[in-house]
Short mmCIF file of C-alpha atoms in Angstrom, two decimals:
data_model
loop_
_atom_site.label_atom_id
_atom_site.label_comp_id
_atom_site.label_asym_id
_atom_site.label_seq_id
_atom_site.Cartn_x
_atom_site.Cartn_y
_atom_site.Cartn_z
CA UNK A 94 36.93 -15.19 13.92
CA UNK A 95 39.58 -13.25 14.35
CA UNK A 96 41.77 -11.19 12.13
CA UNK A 97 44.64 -13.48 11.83
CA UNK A 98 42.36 -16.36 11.48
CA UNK A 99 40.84 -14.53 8.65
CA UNK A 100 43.93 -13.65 7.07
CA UNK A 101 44.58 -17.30 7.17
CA UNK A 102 42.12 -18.42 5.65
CA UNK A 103 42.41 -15.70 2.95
CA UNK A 104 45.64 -17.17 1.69
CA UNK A 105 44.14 -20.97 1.85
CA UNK A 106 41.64 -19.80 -0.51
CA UNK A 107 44.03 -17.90 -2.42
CA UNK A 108 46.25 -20.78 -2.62
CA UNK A 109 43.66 -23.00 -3.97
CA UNK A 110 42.24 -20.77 -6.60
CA UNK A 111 46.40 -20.40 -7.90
CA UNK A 112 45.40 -21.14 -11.62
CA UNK A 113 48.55 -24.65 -10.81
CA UNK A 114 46.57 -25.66 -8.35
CA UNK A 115 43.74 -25.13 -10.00
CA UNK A 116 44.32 -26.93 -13.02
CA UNK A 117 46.01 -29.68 -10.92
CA UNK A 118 42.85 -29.79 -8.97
CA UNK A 119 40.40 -30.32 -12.34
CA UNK A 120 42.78 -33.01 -13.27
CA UNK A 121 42.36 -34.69 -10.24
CA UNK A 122 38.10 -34.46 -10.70
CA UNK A 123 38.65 -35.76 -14.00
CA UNK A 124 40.86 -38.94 -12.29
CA UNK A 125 38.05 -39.25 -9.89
CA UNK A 126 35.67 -39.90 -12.78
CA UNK A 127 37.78 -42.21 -14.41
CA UNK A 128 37.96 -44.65 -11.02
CA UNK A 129 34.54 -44.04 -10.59
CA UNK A 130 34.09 -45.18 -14.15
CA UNK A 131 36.18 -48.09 -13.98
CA UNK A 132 34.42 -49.39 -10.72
CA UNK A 133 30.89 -48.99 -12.18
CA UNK A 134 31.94 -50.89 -15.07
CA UNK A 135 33.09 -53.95 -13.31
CA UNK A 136 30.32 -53.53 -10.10
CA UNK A 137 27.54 -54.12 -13.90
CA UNK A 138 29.64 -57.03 -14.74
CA UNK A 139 29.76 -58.72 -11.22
CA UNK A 140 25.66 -57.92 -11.21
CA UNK A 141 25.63 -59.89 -14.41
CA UNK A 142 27.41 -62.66 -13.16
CA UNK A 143 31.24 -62.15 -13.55
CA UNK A 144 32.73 -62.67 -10.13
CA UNK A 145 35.89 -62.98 -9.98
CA UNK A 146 36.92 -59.39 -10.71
CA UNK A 147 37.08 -56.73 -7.55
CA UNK A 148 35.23 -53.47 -8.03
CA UNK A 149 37.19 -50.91 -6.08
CA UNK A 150 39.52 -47.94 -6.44
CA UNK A 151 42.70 -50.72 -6.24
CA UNK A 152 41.48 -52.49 -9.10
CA UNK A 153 40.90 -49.59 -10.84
CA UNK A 154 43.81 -48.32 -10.83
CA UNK A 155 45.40 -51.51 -11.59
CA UNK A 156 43.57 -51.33 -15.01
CA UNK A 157 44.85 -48.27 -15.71
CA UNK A 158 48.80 -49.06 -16.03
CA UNK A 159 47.87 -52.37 -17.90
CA UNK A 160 46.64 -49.63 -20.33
CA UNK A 161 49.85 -47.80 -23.07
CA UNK A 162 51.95 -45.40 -21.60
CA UNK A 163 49.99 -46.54 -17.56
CA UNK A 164 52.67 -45.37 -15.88
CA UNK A 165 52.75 -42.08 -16.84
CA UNK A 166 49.07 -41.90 -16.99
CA UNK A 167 49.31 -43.02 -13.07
CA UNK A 168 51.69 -40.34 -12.29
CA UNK A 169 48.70 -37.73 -13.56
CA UNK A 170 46.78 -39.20 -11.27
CA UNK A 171 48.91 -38.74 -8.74
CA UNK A 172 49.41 -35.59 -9.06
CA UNK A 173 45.45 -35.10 -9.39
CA UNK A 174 44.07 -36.47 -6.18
CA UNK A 175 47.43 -34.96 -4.22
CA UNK A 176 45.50 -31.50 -5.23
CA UNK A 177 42.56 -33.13 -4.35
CA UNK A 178 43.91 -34.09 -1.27
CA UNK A 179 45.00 -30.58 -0.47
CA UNK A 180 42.00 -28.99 -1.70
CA UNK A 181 39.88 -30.61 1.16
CA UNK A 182 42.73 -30.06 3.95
CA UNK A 183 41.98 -26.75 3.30
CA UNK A 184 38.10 -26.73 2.91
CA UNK A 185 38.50 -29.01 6.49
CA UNK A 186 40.60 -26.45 8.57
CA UNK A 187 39.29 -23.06 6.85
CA UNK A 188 36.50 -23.95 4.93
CA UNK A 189 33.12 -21.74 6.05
CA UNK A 190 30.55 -24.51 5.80
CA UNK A 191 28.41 -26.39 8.67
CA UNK A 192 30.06 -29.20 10.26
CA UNK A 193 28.96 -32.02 7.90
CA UNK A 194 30.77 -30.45 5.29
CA UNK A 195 33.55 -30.30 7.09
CA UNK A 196 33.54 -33.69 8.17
CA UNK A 197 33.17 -34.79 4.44
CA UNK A 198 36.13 -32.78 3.65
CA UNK A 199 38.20 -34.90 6.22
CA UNK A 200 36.92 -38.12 4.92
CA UNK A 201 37.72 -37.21 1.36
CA UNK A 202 41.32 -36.43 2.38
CA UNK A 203 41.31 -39.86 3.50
CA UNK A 204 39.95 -41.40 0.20
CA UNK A 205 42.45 -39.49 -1.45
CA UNK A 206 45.57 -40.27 0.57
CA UNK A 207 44.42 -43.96 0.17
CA UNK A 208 44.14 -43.70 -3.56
CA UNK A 209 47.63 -42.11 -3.53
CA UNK A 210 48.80 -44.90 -1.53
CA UNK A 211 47.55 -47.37 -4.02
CA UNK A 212 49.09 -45.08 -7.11
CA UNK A 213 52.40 -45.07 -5.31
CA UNK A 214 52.04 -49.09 -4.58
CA UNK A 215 50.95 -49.82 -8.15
CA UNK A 216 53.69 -47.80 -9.34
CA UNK A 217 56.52 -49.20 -7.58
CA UNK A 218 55.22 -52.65 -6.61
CA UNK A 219 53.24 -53.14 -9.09
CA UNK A 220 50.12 -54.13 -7.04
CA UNK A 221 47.90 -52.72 -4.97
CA UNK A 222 45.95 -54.07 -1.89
CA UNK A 223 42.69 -53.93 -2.49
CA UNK A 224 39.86 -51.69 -0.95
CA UNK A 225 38.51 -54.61 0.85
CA UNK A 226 42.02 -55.48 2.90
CA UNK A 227 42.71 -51.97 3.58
CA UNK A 228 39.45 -51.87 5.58
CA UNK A 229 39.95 -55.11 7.28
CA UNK A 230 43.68 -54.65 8.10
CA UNK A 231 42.18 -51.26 9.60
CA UNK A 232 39.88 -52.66 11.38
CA UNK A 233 41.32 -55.27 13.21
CA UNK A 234 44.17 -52.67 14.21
CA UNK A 235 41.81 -50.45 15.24
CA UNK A 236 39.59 -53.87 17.26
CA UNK A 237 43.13 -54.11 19.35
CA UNK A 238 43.15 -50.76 20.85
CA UNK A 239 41.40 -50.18 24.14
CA UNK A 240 37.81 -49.23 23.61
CA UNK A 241 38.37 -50.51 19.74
CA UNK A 242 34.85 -51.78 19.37
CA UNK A 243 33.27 -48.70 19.92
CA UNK A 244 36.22 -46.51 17.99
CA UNK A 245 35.56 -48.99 15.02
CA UNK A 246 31.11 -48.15 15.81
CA UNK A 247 31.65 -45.00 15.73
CA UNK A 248 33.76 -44.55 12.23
CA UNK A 249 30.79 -47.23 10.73
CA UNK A 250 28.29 -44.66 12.21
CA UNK A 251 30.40 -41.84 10.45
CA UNK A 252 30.49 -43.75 7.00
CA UNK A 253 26.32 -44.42 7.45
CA UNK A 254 25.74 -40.16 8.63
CA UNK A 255 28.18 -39.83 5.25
CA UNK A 256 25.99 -41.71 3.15
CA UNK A 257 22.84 -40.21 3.84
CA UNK A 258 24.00 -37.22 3.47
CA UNK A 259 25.23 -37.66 0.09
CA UNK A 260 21.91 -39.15 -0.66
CA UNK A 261 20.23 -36.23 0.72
CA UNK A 262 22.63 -33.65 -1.63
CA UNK A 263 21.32 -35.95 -4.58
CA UNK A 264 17.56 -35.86 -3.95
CA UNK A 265 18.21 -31.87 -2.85
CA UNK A 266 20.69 -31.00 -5.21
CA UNK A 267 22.70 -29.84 -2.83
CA UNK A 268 25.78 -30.59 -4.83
CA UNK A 269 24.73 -27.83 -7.23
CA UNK A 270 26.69 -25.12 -4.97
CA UNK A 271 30.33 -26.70 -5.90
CA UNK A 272 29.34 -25.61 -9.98
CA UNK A 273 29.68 -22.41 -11.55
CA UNK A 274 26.09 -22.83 -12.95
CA UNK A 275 26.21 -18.90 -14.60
CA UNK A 276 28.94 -19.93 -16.59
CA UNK A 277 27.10 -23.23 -18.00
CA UNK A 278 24.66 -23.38 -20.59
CA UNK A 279 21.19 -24.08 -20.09
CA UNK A 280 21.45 -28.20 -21.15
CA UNK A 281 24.29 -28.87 -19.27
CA UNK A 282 23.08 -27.10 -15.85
CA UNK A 283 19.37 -29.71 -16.99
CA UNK A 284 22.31 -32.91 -17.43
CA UNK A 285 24.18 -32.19 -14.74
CA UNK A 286 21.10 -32.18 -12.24
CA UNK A 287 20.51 -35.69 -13.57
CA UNK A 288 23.96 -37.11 -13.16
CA UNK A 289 24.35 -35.38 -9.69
CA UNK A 290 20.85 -36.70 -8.31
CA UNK A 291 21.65 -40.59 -9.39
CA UNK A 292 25.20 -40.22 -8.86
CA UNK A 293 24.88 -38.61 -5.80
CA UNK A 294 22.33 -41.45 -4.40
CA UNK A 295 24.01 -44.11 -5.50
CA UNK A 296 27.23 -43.20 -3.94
CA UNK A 297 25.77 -42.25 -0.68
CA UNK A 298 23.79 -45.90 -0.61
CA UNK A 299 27.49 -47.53 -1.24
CA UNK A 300 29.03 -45.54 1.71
CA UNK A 301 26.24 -46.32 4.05
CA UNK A 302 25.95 -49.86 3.52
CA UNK A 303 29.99 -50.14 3.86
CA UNK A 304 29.33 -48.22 7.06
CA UNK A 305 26.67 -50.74 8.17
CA UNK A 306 29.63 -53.72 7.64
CA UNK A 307 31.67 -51.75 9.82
CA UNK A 308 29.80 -51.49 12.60
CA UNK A 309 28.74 -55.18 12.32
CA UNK A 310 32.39 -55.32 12.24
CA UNK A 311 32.83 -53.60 15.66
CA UNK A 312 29.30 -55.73 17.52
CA UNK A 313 30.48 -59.16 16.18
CA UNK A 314 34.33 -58.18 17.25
CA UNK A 315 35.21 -59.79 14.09
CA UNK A 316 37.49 -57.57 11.16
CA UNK A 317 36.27 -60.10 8.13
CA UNK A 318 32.68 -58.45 8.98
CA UNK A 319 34.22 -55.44 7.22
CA UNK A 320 34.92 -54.22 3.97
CA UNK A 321 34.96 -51.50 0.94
CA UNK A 322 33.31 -50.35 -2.14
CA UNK A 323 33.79 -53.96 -2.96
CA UNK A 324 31.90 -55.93 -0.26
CA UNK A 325 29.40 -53.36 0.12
CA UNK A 326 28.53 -53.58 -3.81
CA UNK A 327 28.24 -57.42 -3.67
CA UNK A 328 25.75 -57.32 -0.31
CA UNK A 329 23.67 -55.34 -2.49
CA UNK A 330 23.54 -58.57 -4.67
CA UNK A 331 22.37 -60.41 -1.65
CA UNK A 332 19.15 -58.87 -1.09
CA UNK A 333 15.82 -60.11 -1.91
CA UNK A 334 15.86 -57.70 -5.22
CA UNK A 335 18.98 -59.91 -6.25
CA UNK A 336 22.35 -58.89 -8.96
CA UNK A 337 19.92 -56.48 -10.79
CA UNK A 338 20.06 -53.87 -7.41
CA UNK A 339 23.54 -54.31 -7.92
CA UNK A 340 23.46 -53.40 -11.89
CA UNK A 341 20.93 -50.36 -10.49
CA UNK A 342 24.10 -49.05 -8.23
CA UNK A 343 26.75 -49.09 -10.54
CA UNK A 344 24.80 -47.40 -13.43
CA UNK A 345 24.27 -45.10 -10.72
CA UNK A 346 28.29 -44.56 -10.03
CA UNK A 347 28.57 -44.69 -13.48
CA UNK A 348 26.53 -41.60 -13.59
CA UNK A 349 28.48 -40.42 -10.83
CA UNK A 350 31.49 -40.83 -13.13
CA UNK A 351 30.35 -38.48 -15.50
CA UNK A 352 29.38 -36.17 -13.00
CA UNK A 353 32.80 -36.18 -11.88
CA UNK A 354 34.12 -35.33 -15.81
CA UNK A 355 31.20 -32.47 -15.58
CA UNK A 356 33.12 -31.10 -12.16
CA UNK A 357 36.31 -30.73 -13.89
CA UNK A 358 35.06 -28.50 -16.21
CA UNK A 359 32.59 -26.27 -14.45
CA UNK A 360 33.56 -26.19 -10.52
CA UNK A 361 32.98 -23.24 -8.86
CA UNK A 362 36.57 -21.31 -8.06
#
């Protein structure tokens, strides 16, 4: 690389380690647990039978400024997964790591901006559109293009590569690189391991199975094939091992969740 592009990527990394940002940037971890919290907690109730709830980051969020003083806790979030959001722009154009990190990064900048988008809906419409729309409305934009069928394969082939690799930083621990694990103590480095590796897998299964309806999406030419956190949670309800895979997933964001909360305080700077 050369020297400017090393002095550039000196003052991303400088920029993100500002103590603003990163404060900003724990706060937005922390958010990410919460949604992840609030999803798991509805994806166990639709296992157990309740159905007409929607377990995704809209609804989510949707809970939270039913909740006293929701708007301003909404505008914390926003200002959360904006970091967040930033934080990854930078890991995606001056980050060091291989490719599939990168690539992650990118993805999570568009989780993020979609979350904000839902933040700044909820906030001034008072609604959001759920995970599940979003995907479809995406979709069959992206069907209408020339060459859309094999645009819309290719981002479901993405979201399955995605998945497997987050399953693959569970079962590797792979995810123990973003934690300052010299500055924890000894049961929290042993907890940690166990939230990441169930957390990890659990997310990773979501992501590739919503990857799988995408690219059913794109062979069947039909946008109501696809879907989000959602419709991938309730196929899992579908197959032979019935609701109870379901409950299996969202303890497993649930532990994903916590994972999050355990982020925010010991991430690696």
């Amino acid at each position: 690389m050369s020297t400017a592009g090393q002095e550039v990527r000196g003052a991303a990394r400088r920029a993100a380690r500002h103590p603003v940002m990163d404060v900003a940037t724990r706060i937005g971890l922390a958010c990410r647990g919460v949604l992840y919290a609030l999803v798991g907690a509805v994806a166990v109730q639709i296992g157990l039978g309740e159905r007409s709830k929607e377990a995704d980051k809209a609804g989510a969020i949707e809970t939270v400024a039913e909740l006293p003083f929701g708007a301003g806790l909404l505008w914390i979030m926003m200002i959360g997964f904006v970091a967040l959001a930033l934080w990854q722009i930078s890991e995606a154009l001056f980050g060091g790591g291989e490719p599939i990190e990168r690539a992650e990064a990118v993805a999570r900048v568009a989780v993020y901006a979609l979350v904000v988008a839902s933040l700044i809906s909820v906030l001034t419409k008072g609604k959001a559109s759920s995970d599940d729309e979003k995907s479809r409305d995406l979709t069959a934009t992206l069907l209408g293009l020339p060459g859309g069928p094999v645009l819309v394969g290719a981002i479901g082939l993405g979201l399955v590569v995605l998945g497997g690799y987050w399953v693959r930083q569970g079962l590797t621990k792979g995810f123990r690189k973003e934690l300052d694990r010299a500055r924890m103590p000894e049961p929290a480095r042993a907890v940690m391991d166990h939230l990441g590796l169930g957390g990890f897998v659990a997310r990773g299964a979501v992501a590739a199975l919503a990857g799988i309806l995408v690219c059913k999406a794109a062979v069947t030419f039909d946008p109501d094939e696809a879907g989000g956190i959602d419709a991938a949670l309730r196929e899992f309800a579908g197959t032979p091992a019935g609701p109870w895979l379901l409950v299996v997933v969202a303890l497993g964001l649930l532990l994903f969740a916590a994972y999050c909360f355990g982020e925010a305080r010991w991430r690696r700077t």
